[in-house]
Amino acid sequence: MIKIQDNVSVTIISLLLLISTFYGFMFVLDPFANSFLERTGQEASATTIEMMGNVGWIYLAMGIGYMMVLIAPTEQSTVFIRFMVIGSFITLIRFIDLYANAEGDVIYGPLIATALVFIGNAYVYNRLKMKVGVFL
Amino acid sequence: MFNTQDNVIRIGMFLIGLMLLMYGGMMTFNLEFFFSRYPTINADQTNSFFITWTGINTLAFLAGVYYMGYKGLQQGFFVFMIPLIIGNIIWIYMAMSASGGDNYTGMISQIAALIILLVVRQRAGYKFSYPKAATAWGTDDKTSANLLYLGALLTVIGIVMYFVDPSAVLRDTAGLEVTAQGQHYALGIFVLTPIAILFALAYQWRCGVQGVLLSMGAFWSAIMIAMIFNNLAATAPGTEPNMLLAGFLMVNCIINLTVFFRLQDKF
């Protein structure tokens, strides 16, 4: 069923799938989204919940993408993982900027999760020999 | 699709997939619409909790249809789904009798799904004989076999626990209330679905594990772990989460995923 032969990569991709699904459901389902906003001290307006839902669906789609990576031959997944490396890197830079300028009590969970997602993607990308140049 | 040239099977399985997608999507992601269609169901947090759970189960069944679409039909799917749908029909009848609801859409679609599954099963040529595999669960992997025994045991324990105290989950889970409708949903989740799971486990014990059932279990587990973490994170500060339920589900998820990853190269 799983085409990737490297167990470490399979484990990391499975964890990335789990993180995507976790955040996907957190943003898509209103009670979890409300709870998330409460914890981060933000106001839960209808618009915010709607926008979070949109982001949540992207996370769920990424989860499906990781599932496809698991069951497809490695060479068919190269572009997806490359995209995820770049995408998670950009997201990480943005999060670092946001957290650097944050005031008061902050929850570091999303920042740590984003960093782990970038490291995980980059490690899998390198480990499965998808890299074509020096950096990517 | 479905590794067959029989268009009746293809159309039948497409319709089953469509129903599962519709109900799974609606119950997981669009509760407002669900409640608007069933006004006799109270739109409270307890019912929302169980309807979402049912929706996730339904999406896992849909994953089974997708799996078979690529890999071909497997008898285990029917061994699981037919008792499940019969249980659902009984459950819906009991719910409608109690609440006086007059929306028969769910009942009709479940009966239609049962008929379609029986027709597809017949056309696929599956007999009511279940040849015994060379070893229990059809595998030499002792760890997987023992975990499957443990899974069967936990399923039975779950059913017994419901009958010992039907309202325990409702009482002990933060945000839920002990209501008649909530208890009826708990009956579906903790008794009728596990009975179908027992059928599937018994079948696999005799005939060997089936890729479609293990894949459905793995899919369900991935979503369920995410939901458990979300529920724990969303529990209000100072409120004790239901660690027994969370632990019970986590152990089941770990069993499902371990067996799936250990045996996935066989299917």
Coordinates of C-alpha atoms in Angstrom, one line a residue:
Chain A
M1 CA 0.0 0.0 0.0
I2 CA 2.7 2.5 1.0
K3 CA 5.2 3.0 -1.8
I4 CA 7.9 4.8 0.1
Q5 CA 10.5 2.3 1.3
D6 CA 12.2 4.6 3.9
N7 CA 10.6 4.1 7.3
V8 CA 11.9 7.4 8.8
S9 CA 10.3 9.3 5.9
V10 CA 7.0 7.4 6.3
T11 CA 7.0 8.3 10.0
I12 CA 7.7 12.0 9.3
I13 CA 5.1 12.2 6.5
S14 CA 2.5 10.5 8.8
L15 CA 3.2 13.1 11.5
L16 CA 2.9 15.9 9.0
L17 CA -0.4 14.4 7.9
L18 CA -1.5 14.3 11.5
I19 CA -0.5 18.0 12.1
S20 CA -2.4 19.1 8.9
T21 CA -5.5 17.2 10.0
F22 CA -5.3 18.5 13.5
Y23 CA -5.0 22.2 12.4
G24 CA -7.5 21.5 9.6
F25 CA -10.3 20.4 12.0
M26 CA -9.3 23.1 14.5
F27 CA -10.0 25.8 11.9
V28 CA -12.9 24.2 10.0
L29 CA -15.1 23.2 13.0
D30 CA -16.6 26.2 14.7
P31 CA -16.3 25.1 18.4
F32 CA -12.6 24.4 18.0
A33 CA -12.1 27.6 16.0
N34 CA -13.9 29.6 18.8
S35 CA -11.8 27.9 21.4
F36 CA -8.6 28.6 19.5
L37 CA -9.5 32.3 19.2
E38 CA -10.4 32.5 22.9
R39 CA -7.0 31.0 23.9
T40 CA -5.1 33.5 21.7
G41 CA -7.1 36.4 23.1
Q42 CA -8.8 37.3 19.8
E43 CA -12.4 38.2 19.1
A44 CA -14.5 35.4 17.5
S45 CA -16.5 37.3 14.9
A46 CA -18.4 35.5 12.1
T47 CA -16.0 36.8 9.6
T48 CA -13.0 35.5 11.5
I49 CA -14.6 32.1 11.9
E50 CA -15.4 32.0 8.1
M51 CA -11.8 33.0 7.2
M52 CA -10.4 30.4 9.6
G53 CA -12.6 27.8 7.9
N54 CA -11.1 28.7 4.6
V55 CA -7.6 28.2 6.0
G56 CA -8.7 25.0 7.6
W57 CA -9.8 23.5 4.3
I58 CA -6.4 24.3 2.9
Y59 CA -4.8 22.4 5.8
L60 CA -7.2 19.4 5.2
A61 CA -6.3 19.4 1.5
M62 CA -2.6 19.3 2.5
G63 CA -3.4 16.4 4.8
I64 CA -4.9 14.6 1.7
G65 CA -1.8 15.5 -0.2
Y66 CA 0.4 13.9 2.4
M67 CA -1.8 10.8 2.3
M68 CA -1.3 10.7 -1.5
V69 CA 2.5 11.1 -1.0
L70 CA 2.4 8.0 1.2
I71 CA 0.7 5.8 -1.3
A72 CA 2.4 7.1 -4.5
P73 CA 5.8 6.3 -5.9
T74 CA 8.4 8.9 -4.6
E75 CA 9.1 10.4 -8.0
Q76 CA 5.4 11.4 -8.4
S77 CA 5.5 13.3 -5.1
T78 CA 8.6 15.4 -5.7
V79 CA 6.8 18.6 -6.8
F80 CA 4.4 18.4 -3.9
I81 CA 7.1 18.0 -1.3
R82 CA 9.2 20.8 -2.9
F83 CA 6.1 23.1 -2.8
M84 CA 5.6 22.2 0.9
V85 CA 9.3 22.9 1.7
I86 CA 9.0 26.4 0.1
G87 CA 5.5 27.1 1.5
S88 CA 6.3 26.0 5.0
F89 CA 9.6 28.1 4.9
I90 CA 7.7 31.2 3.9
T91 CA 5.1 30.6 6.6
L92 CA 7.8 30.1 9.2
I93 CA 9.5 33.4 8.2
R94 CA 6.1 35.1 8.5
F95 CA 5.5 33.5 11.9
I96 CA 8.9 34.5 13.2
D97 CA 8.1 38.1 12.2
L98 CA 4.7 38.0 13.9
Y99 CA 6.0 36.5 17.1
A100 CA 9.0 38.9 17.2
N101 CA 6.6 41.8 17.2
A102 CA 4.0 40.2 19.5
E103 CA 3.2 41.9 22.8
G104 CA 2.0 40.4 26.1
D105 CA 1.5 36.6 26.7
V106 CA 1.9 34.6 23.5
I107 CA 1.3 30.9 22.8
Y108 CA 4.3 29.5 21.0
G109 CA 2.5 26.3 19.8
P110 CA 1.8 27.5 16.2
L111 CA 5.3 28.8 15.8
I112 CA 6.9 25.5 17.0
A113 CA 4.5 23.5 14.8
T114 CA 5.3 25.6 11.7
A115 CA 9.1 25.2 12.4
L116 CA 8.6 21.4 12.8
V117 CA 6.6 21.2 9.6
F118 CA 9.3 23.0 7.7
I119 CA 12.1 20.9 9.2
G120 CA 10.1 17.7 8.5
N121 CA 9.4 18.6 4.9
A122 CA 13.0 19.6 4.2
Y123 CA 14.3 16.4 5.9
V124 CA 12.0 14.2 3.9
Y125 CA 12.8 16.1 0.7
N126 CA 16.5 15.5 1.3
R127 CA 16.2 12.0 2.6
L128 CA 14.1 10.8 -0.4
K129 CA 16.7 12.3 -2.7
M130 CA 14.3 14.7 -4.3
K131 CA 16.7 17.6 -4.3
V132 CA 17.9 18.7 -7.7
G133 CA 20.2 21.7 -6.8
V134 CA 22.2 22.9 -3.9
F135 CA 19.2 24.3 -2.0
L136 CA 16.1 22.8 -3.7
Chain B
M1 CA -13.0 1.1 -11.3
F2 CA -13.6 -1.5 -8.6
N3 CA -11.6 -3.9 -10.8
T4 CA -14.7 -5.0 -12.6
Q5 CA -16.5 -4.6 -16.0
D6 CA -19.9 -5.0 -14.4
N7 CA -21.7 -1.6 -14.7
V8 CA -24.3 -2.5 -12.0
I9 CA -21.5 -2.9 -9.5
R10 CA -19.8 0.4 -10.6
I11 CA -23.0 2.4 -10.5
G12 CA -24.0 0.8 -7.2
M13 CA -20.7 1.6 -5.5
F14 CA -20.8 5.1 -7.0
L15 CA -24.2 5.6 -5.3
I16 CA -23.0 4.2 -2.0
G17 CA -20.0 6.5 -2.2
L18 CA -22.2 9.5 -3.0
M19 CA -24.5 8.8 0.0
L20 CA -21.5 8.4 2.3
L21 CA -19.9 11.6 1.0
M22 CA -23.2 13.5 1.4
Y23 CA -23.9 12.3 5.0
G24 CA -20.3 12.3 6.1
G25 CA -19.8 15.9 4.8
M26 CA -23.0 17.2 6.2
M27 CA -22.7 15.6 9.6
T28 CA -19.0 16.6 10.0
F29 CA -18.9 20.0 8.4
N30 CA -22.4 21.4 8.1
L31 CA -24.3 20.7 11.3
E32 CA -26.6 23.7 10.9
F33 CA -28.0 22.2 7.7
F34 CA -28.4 18.8 9.4
F35 CA -30.3 20.4 12.3
S36 CA -32.5 22.4 9.9
R37 CA -33.5 19.2 8.1
Y38 CA -34.2 17.3 11.3
P39 CA -36.1 19.8 13.5
T40 CA -37.0 17.2 16.1
I41 CA -33.2 16.8 16.9
N42 CA -32.2 19.3 19.5
A43 CA -29.3 21.5 18.2
D44 CA -27.3 21.2 21.4
Q45 CA -23.7 20.5 22.1
T46 CA -24.3 16.8 23.1
N47 CA -26.0 16.0 19.8
S48 CA -23.4 18.0 17.8
F49 CA -20.6 16.0 19.4
F50 CA -22.1 12.6 18.5
I51 CA -23.3 13.7 15.0
T52 CA -19.8 15.0 14.2
W53 CA -18.4 11.6 15.4
T54 CA -20.9 9.8 13.2
G55 CA -19.9 12.0 10.3
I56 CA -16.2 11.0 10.8
N57 CA -17.1 7.4 10.9
T58 CA -19.1 7.9 7.6
L59 CA -16.1 9.5 6.0
A60 CA -14.0 6.5 7.0
F61 CA -16.5 4.2 5.3
L62 CA -16.2 6.5 2.2
A63 CA -12.4 5.9 2.3
G64 CA -13.2 2.2 2.0
V65 CA -15.2 2.8 -1.2
Y66 CA -12.3 4.8 -2.6
Y67 CA -9.8 2.1 -1.7
M68 CA -11.9 -0.5 -3.5
G69 CA -12.3 1.8 -6.4
Y70 CA -8.6 1.5 -7.0
K71 CA -7.9 -2.0 -5.7
G72 CA -11.1 -3.9 -6.4
L73 CA -14.0 -5.1 -4.3
Q74 CA -13.2 -7.0 -1.1
Q75 CA -15.7 -9.1 0.8
G76 CA -14.7 -7.7 4.2
F77 CA -16.3 -4.3 3.3
F78 CA -19.7 -6.0 2.9
V79 CA -19.3 -8.1 6.0
F80 CA -18.8 -4.8 7.9
M81 CA -21.2 -2.5 6.1
I82 CA -24.3 -4.7 5.9
P83 CA -24.7 -5.3 9.7
L84 CA -23.8 -1.6 10.2
I85 CA -26.6 -0.4 7.9
I86 CA -29.1 -2.9 9.4
G87 CA -28.1 -1.4 12.8
N88 CA -28.6 2.1 11.5
I89 CA -32.1 1.3 10.2
I90 CA -33.1 0.0 13.6
W91 CA -31.5 3.0 15.2
I92 CA -33.2 5.5 13.0
Y93 CA -36.6 3.7 13.5
M94 CA -36.1 3.9 17.3
A95 CA -35.1 7.6 17.0
M96 CA -38.1 8.5 14.9
S97 CA -40.5 6.6 17.1
A98 CA -39.2 8.5 20.2
S99 CA -39.0 12.0 18.7
G100 CA -42.0 11.9 16.3
G101 CA -39.8 13.1 13.5
D102 CA -41.3 12.9 10.0
N103 CA -38.2 13.3 7.8
Y104 CA -37.7 9.9 6.3
T105 CA -34.8 10.8 4.0
G106 CA -32.2 9.1 6.3
M107 CA -34.3 6.0 6.7
I108 CA -35.0 5.7 2.9
S109 CA -31.3 6.3 2.0
Q110 CA -30.2 3.6 4.5
I111 CA -32.7 1.1 3.1
A112 CA -31.6 2.0 -0.5
A113 CA -27.9 1.6 0.6
L114 CA -28.7 -1.8 2.1
I115 CA -30.4 -3.0 -1.1
I116 CA -27.6 -1.6 -3.3
L117 CA -24.9 -3.4 -1.1
L118 CA -26.8 -6.7 -1.3
V119 CA -27.2 -6.4 -5.1
V120 CA -23.5 -5.5 -5.5
R121 CA -22.5 -8.3 -3.2
Q122 CA -24.6 -10.8 -5.1
R123 CA -23.2 -9.6 -8.5
A124 CA -19.6 -9.8 -7.2
G125 CA -20.3 -13.5 -6.6
Y126 CA -19.6 -13.6 -2.9
K127 CA -21.0 -16.7 -1.2
F128 CA -22.1 -17.3 2.3
S129 CA -19.1 -19.5 2.8
Y130 CA -16.0 -18.1 4.5
P131 CA -12.9 -20.1 3.7
K132 CA -10.5 -20.4 6.7
A133 CA -7.1 -18.8 6.3
A134 CA -3.9 -20.8 7.0
T135 CA -3.3 -18.9 10.2
A136 CA -5.5 -16.7 12.5
W137 CA -5.9 -13.3 10.9
G138 CA -4.1 -14.7 7.8
T139 CA -0.8 -13.4 9.0
D140 CA 2.4 -14.7 10.6
D141 CA 3.0 -11.4 12.3
K142 CA 2.4 -12.2 15.9
T143 CA 2.4 -8.6 17.0
S144 CA -0.4 -7.7 14.6
A145 CA -2.4 -10.8 15.5
N146 CA -2.2 -10.0 19.2
L147 CA -3.1 -6.4 18.6
L148 CA -6.1 -7.5 16.7
Y149 CA -7.2 -9.8 19.5
L150 CA -6.7 -6.8 21.9
G151 CA -8.8 -4.7 19.5
A152 CA -11.6 -7.3 19.6
L153 CA -11.4 -7.4 23.4
L154 CA -11.6 -3.7 23.7
T155 CA -14.6 -3.5 21.4
V156 CA -16.4 -6.0 23.6
I157 CA -15.4 -4.1 26.7
G158 CA -16.7 -0.9 25.1
I159 CA -20.1 -2.5 24.4
V160 CA -20.3 -3.9 28.0
M161 CA -19.4 -0.6 29.5
Y162 CA -22.3 1.1 27.7
F163 CA -24.8 -1.4 29.1
V164 CA -23.3 -1.1 32.6
D165 CA -23.8 2.7 32.6
P166 CA -25.3 4.1 29.4
S167 CA -25.0 7.7 30.4
A168 CA -21.4 7.5 31.7
V169 CA -19.8 9.1 28.6
L170 CA -22.4 11.9 28.6
R171 CA -21.9 12.5 32.3
D172 CA -18.1 12.4 32.3
T173 CA -17.3 14.4 29.1
A174 CA -16.9 18.1 29.5
G175 CA -19.7 20.0 27.7
L176 CA -22.0 17.1 27.3
E177 CA -25.3 16.6 29.1
V178 CA -27.3 13.5 29.9
T179 CA -30.3 13.7 27.5
A180 CA -32.5 11.1 26.0
Q181 CA -31.4 12.0 22.5
G182 CA -27.7 12.0 23.6
Q183 CA -28.1 8.5 25.1
H184 CA -29.7 7.3 21.8
Y185 CA -26.7 8.7 19.9
A186 CA -24.4 7.0 22.4
L187 CA -26.2 3.7 21.6
G188 CA -25.4 4.1 17.9
I189 CA -21.7 5.0 18.6
F190 CA -20.9 2.6 21.4
V191 CA -23.1 -0.4 20.6
L192 CA -24.4 -0.7 17.0
T193 CA -21.2 0.4 15.3
P194 CA -19.0 -1.8 17.5
I195 CA -21.2 -4.8 16.7
A196 CA -20.5 -4.2 13.0
I197 CA -16.8 -3.9 13.9
L198 CA -17.0 -7.2 15.7
F199 CA -18.5 -8.8 12.5
A200 CA -15.5 -7.4 10.6
L201 CA -13.0 -8.6 13.1
A202 CA -14.5 -12.1 13.3
Y203 CA -14.4 -12.3 9.5
Q204 CA -10.8 -11.2 9.4
W205 CA -9.9 -13.6 12.3
R206 CA -11.2 -16.5 10.2
C207 CA -10.4 -15.4 6.6
G208 CA -7.4 -13.1 7.0
V209 CA -7.0 -9.3 7.3
Q210 CA -8.5 -7.2 4.5
G211 CA -6.8 -4.1 3.1
V212 CA -10.0 -2.2 2.8
L213 CA -10.9 -2.7 6.5
L214 CA -7.4 -1.9 7.7
S215 CA -7.3 1.2 5.5
M216 CA -10.6 2.4 6.8
G217 CA -9.4 1.9 10.3
A218 CA -6.2 3.8 9.6
F219 CA -8.1 6.7 8.0
W220 CA -10.5 6.8 10.9
S221 CA -7.7 6.7 13.4
A222 CA -5.8 9.6 11.8
I223 CA -8.9 11.9 12.0
M224 CA -9.8 10.6 15.4
I225 CA -6.4 11.4 16.9
A226 CA -6.7 15.0 15.5
M227 CA -10.2 15.2 17.0
I228 CA -9.1 13.9 20.4
F229 CA -6.3 16.5 20.6
N230 CA -8.7 19.2 19.5
N231 CA -11.2 18.2 22.1
L232 CA -8.6 18.1 24.8
A233 CA -7.3 21.5 23.7
A234 CA -10.8 23.0 23.5
T235 CA -11.8 21.8 27.0
A236 CA -12.2 24.9 29.1
P237 CA -9.4 25.5 31.7
G238 CA -10.2 24.0 35.1
T239 CA -12.5 21.4 33.5
E240 CA -11.5 17.8 33.8
P241 CA -11.5 16.2 30.3
N242 CA -12.8 12.6 29.9
M243 CA -9.5 10.9 29.9
L244 CA -11.1 7.4 30.0
L245 CA -12.8 8.0 26.6
A246 CA -9.7 9.8 25.2
G247 CA -7.5 7.0 26.4
F248 CA -9.8 4.3 25.1
L249 CA -10.0 5.9 21.7
M250 CA -6.2 6.5 21.6
V251 CA -5.5 2.9 22.3
N252 CA -7.8 1.8 19.5
C253 CA -6.2 4.3 17.2
I254 CA -2.7 3.0 18.1
I255 CA -3.8 -0.6 17.4
N256 CA -5.4 0.4 14.1
L257 CA -2.3 2.3 12.9
T258 CA 0.2 -0.2 14.2
V259 CA -1.5 -3.1 12.4
F260 CA -2.0 -1.0 9.3
F261 CA 1.7 0.0 9.1
R262 CA 2.9 -3.5 9.9
L263 CA 0.7 -5.2 7.3
Q264 CA 0.4 -2.5 4.6
D265 CA 3.0 -4.2 2.3
K266 CA 0.6 -7.2 2.0
F267 CA -2.1 -5.2 0.2

